[in-house]
Coordinates of C-alpha atoms in Angstrom, one line a residue:
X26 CA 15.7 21.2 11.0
X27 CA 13.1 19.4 13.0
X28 CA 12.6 23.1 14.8
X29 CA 12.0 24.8 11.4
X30 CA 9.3 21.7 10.6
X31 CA 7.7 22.4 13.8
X32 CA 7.3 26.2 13.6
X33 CA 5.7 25.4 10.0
X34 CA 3.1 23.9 11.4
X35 CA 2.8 26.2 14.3
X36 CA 2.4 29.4 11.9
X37 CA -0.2 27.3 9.4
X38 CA -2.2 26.9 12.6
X39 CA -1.7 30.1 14.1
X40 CA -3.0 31.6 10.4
X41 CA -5.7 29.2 10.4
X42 CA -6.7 29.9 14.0
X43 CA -7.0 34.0 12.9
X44 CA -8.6 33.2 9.9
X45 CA -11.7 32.2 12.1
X46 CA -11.1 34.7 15.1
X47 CA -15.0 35.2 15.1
X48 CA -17.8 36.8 17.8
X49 CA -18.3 34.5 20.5
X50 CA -22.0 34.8 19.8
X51 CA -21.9 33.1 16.1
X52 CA -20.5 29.9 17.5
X53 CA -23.3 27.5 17.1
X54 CA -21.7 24.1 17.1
X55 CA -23.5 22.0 14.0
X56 CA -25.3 19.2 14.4
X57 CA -23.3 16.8 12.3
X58 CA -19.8 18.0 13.9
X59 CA -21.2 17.3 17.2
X60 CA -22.2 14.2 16.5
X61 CA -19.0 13.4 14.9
X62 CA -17.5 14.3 17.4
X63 CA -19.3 12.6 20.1
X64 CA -18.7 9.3 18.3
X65 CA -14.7 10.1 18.7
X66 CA -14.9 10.7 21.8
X67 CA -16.5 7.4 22.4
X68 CA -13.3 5.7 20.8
X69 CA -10.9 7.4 22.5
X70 CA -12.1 7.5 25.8
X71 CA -11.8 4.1 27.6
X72 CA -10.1 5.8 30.4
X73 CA -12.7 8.6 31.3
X74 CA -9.7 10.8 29.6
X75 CA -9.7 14.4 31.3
X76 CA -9.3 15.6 27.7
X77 CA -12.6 15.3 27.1
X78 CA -14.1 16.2 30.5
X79 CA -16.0 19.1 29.0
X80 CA -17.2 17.3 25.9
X81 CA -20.8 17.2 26.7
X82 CA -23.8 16.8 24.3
X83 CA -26.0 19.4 26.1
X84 CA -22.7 22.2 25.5
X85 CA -22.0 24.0 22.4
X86 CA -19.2 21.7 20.6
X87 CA -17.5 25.1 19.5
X88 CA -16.5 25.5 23.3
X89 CA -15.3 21.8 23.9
X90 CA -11.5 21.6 24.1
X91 CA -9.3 21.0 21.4
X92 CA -11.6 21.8 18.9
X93 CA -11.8 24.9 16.8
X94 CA -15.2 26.3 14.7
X95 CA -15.4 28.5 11.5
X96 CA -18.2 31.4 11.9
X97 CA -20.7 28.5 11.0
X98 CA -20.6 26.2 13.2
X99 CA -18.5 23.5 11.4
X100 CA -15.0 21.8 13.2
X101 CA -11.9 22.8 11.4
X102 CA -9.7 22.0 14.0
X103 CA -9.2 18.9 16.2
X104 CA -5.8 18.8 18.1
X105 CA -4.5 16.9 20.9
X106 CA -1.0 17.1 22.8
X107 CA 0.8 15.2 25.8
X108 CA -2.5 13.0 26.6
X109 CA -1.4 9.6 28.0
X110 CA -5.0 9.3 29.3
X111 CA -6.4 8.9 25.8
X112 CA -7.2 5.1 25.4
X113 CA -8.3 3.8 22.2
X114 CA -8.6 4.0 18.6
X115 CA -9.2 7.5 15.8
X116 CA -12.9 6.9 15.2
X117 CA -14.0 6.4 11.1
X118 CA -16.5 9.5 12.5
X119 CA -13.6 11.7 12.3
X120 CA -14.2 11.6 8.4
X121 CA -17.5 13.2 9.0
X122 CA -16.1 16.3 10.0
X123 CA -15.9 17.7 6.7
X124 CA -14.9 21.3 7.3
X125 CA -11.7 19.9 8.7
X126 CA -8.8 21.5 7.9
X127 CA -6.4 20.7 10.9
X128 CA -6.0 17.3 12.6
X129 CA -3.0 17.4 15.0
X130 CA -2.6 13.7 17.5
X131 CA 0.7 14.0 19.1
X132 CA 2.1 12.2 22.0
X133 CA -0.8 9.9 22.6
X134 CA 1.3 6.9 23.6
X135 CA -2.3 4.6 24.1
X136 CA -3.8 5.8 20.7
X137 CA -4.0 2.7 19.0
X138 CA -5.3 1.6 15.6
X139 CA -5.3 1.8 12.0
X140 CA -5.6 5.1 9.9
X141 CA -9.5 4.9 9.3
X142 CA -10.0 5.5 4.9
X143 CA -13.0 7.7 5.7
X144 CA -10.0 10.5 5.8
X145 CA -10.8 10.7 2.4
X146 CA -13.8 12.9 3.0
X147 CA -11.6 15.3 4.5
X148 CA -11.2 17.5 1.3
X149 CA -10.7 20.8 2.8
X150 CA -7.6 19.1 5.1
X151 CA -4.2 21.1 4.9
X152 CA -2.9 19.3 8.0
X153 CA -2.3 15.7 8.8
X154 CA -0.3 14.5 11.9
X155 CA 0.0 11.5 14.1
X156 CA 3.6 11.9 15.9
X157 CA 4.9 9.7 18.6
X158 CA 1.5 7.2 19.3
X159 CA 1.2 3.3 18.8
X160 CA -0.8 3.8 15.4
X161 CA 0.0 0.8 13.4
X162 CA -1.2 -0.3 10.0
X163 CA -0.6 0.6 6.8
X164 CA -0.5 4.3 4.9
X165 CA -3.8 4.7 3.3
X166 CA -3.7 5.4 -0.8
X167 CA -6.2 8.1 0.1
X168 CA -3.7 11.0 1.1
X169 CA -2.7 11.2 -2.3
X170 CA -6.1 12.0 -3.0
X171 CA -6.7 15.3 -0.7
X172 CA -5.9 18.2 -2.9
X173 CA -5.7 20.8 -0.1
X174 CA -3.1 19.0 2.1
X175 CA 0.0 21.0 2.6
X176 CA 1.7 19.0 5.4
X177 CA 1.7 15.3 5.7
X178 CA 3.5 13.5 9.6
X179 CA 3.1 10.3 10.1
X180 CA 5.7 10.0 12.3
X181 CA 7.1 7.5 15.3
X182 CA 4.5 5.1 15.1
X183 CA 3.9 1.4 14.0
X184 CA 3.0 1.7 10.4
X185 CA 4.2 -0.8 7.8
X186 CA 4.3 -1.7 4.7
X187 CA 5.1 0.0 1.4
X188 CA 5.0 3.9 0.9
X189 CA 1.4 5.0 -1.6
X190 CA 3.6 6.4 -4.6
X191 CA 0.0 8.3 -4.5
X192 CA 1.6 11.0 -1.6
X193 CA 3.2 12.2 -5.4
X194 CA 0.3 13.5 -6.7
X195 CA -1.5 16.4 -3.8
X196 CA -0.7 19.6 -6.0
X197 CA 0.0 22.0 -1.9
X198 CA 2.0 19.4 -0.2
X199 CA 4.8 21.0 1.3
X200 CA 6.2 18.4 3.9
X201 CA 6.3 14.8 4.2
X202 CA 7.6 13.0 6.7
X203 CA 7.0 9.1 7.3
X204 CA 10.1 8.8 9.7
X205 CA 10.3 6.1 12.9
X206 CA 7.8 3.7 11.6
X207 CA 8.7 0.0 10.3
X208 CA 8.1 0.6 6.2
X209 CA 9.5 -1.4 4.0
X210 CA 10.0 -1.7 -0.1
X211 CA 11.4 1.1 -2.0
X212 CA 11.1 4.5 -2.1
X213 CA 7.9 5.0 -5.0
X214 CA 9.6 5.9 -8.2
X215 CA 6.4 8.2 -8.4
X216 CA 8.5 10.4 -5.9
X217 CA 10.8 11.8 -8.4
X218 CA 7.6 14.0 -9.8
X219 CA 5.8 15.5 -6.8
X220 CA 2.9 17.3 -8.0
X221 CA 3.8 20.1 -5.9
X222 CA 6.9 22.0 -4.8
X223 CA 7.5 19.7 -2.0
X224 CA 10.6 21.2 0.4
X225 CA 11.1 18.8 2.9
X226 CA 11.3 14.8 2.7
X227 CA 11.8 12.7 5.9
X228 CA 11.8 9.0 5.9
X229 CA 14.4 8.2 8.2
X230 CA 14.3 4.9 10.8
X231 CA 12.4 2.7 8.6
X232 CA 13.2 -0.7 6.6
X233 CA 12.9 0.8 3.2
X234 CA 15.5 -1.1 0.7
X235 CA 16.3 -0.5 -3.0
X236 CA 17.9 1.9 -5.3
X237 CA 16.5 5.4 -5.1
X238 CA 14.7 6.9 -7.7
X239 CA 16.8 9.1 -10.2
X240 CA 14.5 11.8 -10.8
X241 CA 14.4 13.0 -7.3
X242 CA 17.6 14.6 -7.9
X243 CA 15.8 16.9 -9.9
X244 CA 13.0 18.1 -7.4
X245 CA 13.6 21.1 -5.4
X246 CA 13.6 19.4 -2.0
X247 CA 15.7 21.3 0.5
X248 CA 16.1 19.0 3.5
X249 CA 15.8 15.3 2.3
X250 CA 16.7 13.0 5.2
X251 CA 17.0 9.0 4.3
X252 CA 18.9 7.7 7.1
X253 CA 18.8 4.4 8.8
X254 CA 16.9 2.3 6.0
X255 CA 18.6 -0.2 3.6
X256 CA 18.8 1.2 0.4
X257 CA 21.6 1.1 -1.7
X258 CA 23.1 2.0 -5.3
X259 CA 24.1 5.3 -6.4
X260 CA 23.2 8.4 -4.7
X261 CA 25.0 11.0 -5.6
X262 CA 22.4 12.4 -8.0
X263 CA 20.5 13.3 -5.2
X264 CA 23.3 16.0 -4.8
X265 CA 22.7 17.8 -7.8
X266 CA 19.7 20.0 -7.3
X267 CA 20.9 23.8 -6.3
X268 CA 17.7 23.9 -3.8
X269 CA 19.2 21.0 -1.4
X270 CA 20.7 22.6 1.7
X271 CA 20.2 19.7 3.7
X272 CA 20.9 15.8 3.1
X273 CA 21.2 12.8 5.5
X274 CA 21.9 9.3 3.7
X275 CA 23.6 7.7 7.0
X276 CA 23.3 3.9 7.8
X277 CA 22.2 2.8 4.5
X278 CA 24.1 0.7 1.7
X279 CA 24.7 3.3 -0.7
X280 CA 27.9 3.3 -3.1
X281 CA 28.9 5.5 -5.5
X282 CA 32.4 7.5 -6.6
X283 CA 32.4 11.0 -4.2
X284 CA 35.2 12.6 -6.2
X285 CA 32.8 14.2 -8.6
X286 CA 30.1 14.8 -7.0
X287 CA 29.3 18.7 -7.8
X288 CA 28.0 20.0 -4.1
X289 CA 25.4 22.9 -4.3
X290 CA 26.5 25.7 -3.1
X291 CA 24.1 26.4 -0.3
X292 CA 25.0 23.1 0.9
X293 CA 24.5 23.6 5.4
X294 CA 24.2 19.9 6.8
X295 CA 25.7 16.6 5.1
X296 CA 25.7 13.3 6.5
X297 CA 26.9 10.3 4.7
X298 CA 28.0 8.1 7.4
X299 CA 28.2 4.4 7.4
X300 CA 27.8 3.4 4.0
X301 CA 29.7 2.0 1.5
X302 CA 30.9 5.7 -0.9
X303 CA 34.7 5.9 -2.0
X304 CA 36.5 8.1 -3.8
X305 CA 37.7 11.7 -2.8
X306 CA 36.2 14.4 -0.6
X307 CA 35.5 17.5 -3.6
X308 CA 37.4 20.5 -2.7
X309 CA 34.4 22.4 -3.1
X310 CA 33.5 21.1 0.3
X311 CA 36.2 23.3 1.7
X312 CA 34.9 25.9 0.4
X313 CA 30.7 25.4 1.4
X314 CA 29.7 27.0 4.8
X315 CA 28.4 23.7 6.7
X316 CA 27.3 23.6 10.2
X317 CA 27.5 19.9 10.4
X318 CA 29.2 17.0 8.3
X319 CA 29.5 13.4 9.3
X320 CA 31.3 11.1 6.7
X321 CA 32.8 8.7 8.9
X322 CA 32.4 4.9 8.1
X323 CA 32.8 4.8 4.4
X324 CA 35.5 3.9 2.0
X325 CA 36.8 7.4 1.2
X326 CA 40.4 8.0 0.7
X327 CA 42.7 11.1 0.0
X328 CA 43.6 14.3 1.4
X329 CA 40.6 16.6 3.5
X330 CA 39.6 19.8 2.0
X331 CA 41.0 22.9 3.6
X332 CA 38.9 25.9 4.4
X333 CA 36.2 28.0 6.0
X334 CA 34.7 25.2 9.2
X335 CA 36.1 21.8 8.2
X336 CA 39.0 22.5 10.3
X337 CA 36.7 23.3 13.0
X338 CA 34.8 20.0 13.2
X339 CA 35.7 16.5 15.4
X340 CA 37.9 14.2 14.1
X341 CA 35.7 11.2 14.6
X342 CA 33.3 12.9 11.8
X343 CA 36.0 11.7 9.0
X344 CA 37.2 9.0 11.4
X345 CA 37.0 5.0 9.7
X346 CA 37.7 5.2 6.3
X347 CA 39.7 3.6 3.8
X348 CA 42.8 6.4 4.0
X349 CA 41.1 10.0 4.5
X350 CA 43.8 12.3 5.8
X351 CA 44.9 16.0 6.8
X352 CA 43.1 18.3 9.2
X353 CA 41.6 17.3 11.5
X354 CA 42.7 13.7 10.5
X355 CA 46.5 12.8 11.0
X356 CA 48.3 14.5 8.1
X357 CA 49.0 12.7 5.1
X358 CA 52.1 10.9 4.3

């Protein structure tokens, strides 16, 4: 799932990289990006970073690397990858780049710093990541406030505190993921109306704690993927919307009766492992096509469904519960 996430953004970029597949001679860099810019590079570059080693003010800023331009002159894209020579923090600057439409920091284990709140200039912003860098702070409110942001990764950083229930309200997002930081309080009950048709909801390896919000059961999220947190009470609504091919609620406190949970039917990847869920397995688990199940560590009792891949799978999946039994557990007695 995290290779289907990836190739989203790769083929928003891609589009968005054609879309301004120009003349080299229109590229005149504007004055206001390059100063923008300049001031970035500024806070970024404590090391003399080779990423910027052609970043200079007498050049066209069109031509600089990592940096895209529309047919007029004006920054829409500003991506770095794999840079552990970029010392320092994102700039405030970086909000006057107000074409942007792409901001991509990725593996830039010496980026430090908050998540400046001029990013709320960035109106025309579809794409928002900072994956795997030693950002810390907390989420700005602001994000909920971009209306053109499609894809929202804030991903294996340092960023605490609560989640904005504001990230409900932008009317394109598409995929949010907040996973590997150290957030805490609940999940925003504001998440069980997204504004838009969001697919994918990530928020694993935090410290978030608290029931989840009911209504979330009713949006038509596809891969939703809670793990390692601390929340607890009753989950299985999350299991009821038809959209849902892909759930993870491991290593969390969650309880609540399995027997009736109604699966849907397009149901590929389940994880329930270590919490605290009794009951039964359904039998319409035997008969869902899954290419991975873990419900080991849980209180579930009763005979495993037979049919289509369950055989298939390791024991240890089902293994540690209160008296699960039959294939490819020990048969029951």
């Amino acid at each position: 799932m995290k290779r289907a996430q990836e190739m989203s953004i790769v083929v928003l970029l891609v589009s968005l990289l054609l879309s301004f597949h120009i003349s080299e001679c229109s590229f005149v860099c504007h004055p206001k990006d390059k100063k923008a810019l300049l001031e970035i590079k500024a806070d970024m570059n404590n090391n003399n970073a080779s990423t910027f080693s052609n970043w200079n003010p007498e050049t066209d800023c069109c031509f600089w690397s990592n940096t895209v331009c529309d047919e007029n002159g004006r920054v829409v894209m500003f991506i770095i990858n794999d840079a552990d020579d970029v010392v320092g923090r994102l700039s405030p600057a970086v909000g006057d780049l107000r074409y942007l439409q792409a901001l991509r920091l990725w593996n830039l284990p010496n980026l430090t710093g908050s998540i400046p709140s001029t990013i709320a200039k960035l109106t025309r912003l579809q794409i928002f990541e900072i994956t795997s860098n030693n950002m810390d702070g907390p989420i700005p409110d602001v994000f909920g406030h971009l209306k053109s942001l499609q894809q929202l990764f804030l991903v294996s950083n340092k960023f605490s505190g609560s989640i904005p229930s504001s990230l409900s309200l932008p009317s394109k997002l598409v995929y949010l993921e907040l996973s590997g930081n150290n957030l805490t309080g609940p999940v925003p009950a504001t998440f069980g109306s997204f504004k838009s048709n969001l697919t994918s909801l990530k928020l694993y390896d935090n410290q978030l704690s608290g029931p989840i919000p009911k209504a979330l059961g009713a949006a038509k999220i596809q891969t939703l993927d809670l793990s390692n947190n601390h929340l607890s009470g009753d989950a299985s609504f999350l299991f009821g919307s038809d959209f849902l091919y892909n759930i993870s609620l491991s290593n969390n406190k969650f309880k609540f009766d399995f027997s009736n949970v109604d699966l849907p039917q397009g149901l590929v990847g389940l994880n329930i492992a270590h919490n605290k869920i009794y009951g039964s397995l359904p039998k319409q688990l035997g008969q869902l096509s899954l290419q991975s199940i873990d419900v080991s560590y849980n209180n579930l009792c009763g005979k495993i469904p037979t049919g289509r891949r369950l055989k298939m799978f390791s024991s240890a999946l089902f293994s540690h519960n209160k008296c699960l039994c039959g294939v490819p557990l020990p048969a029951c007695k």
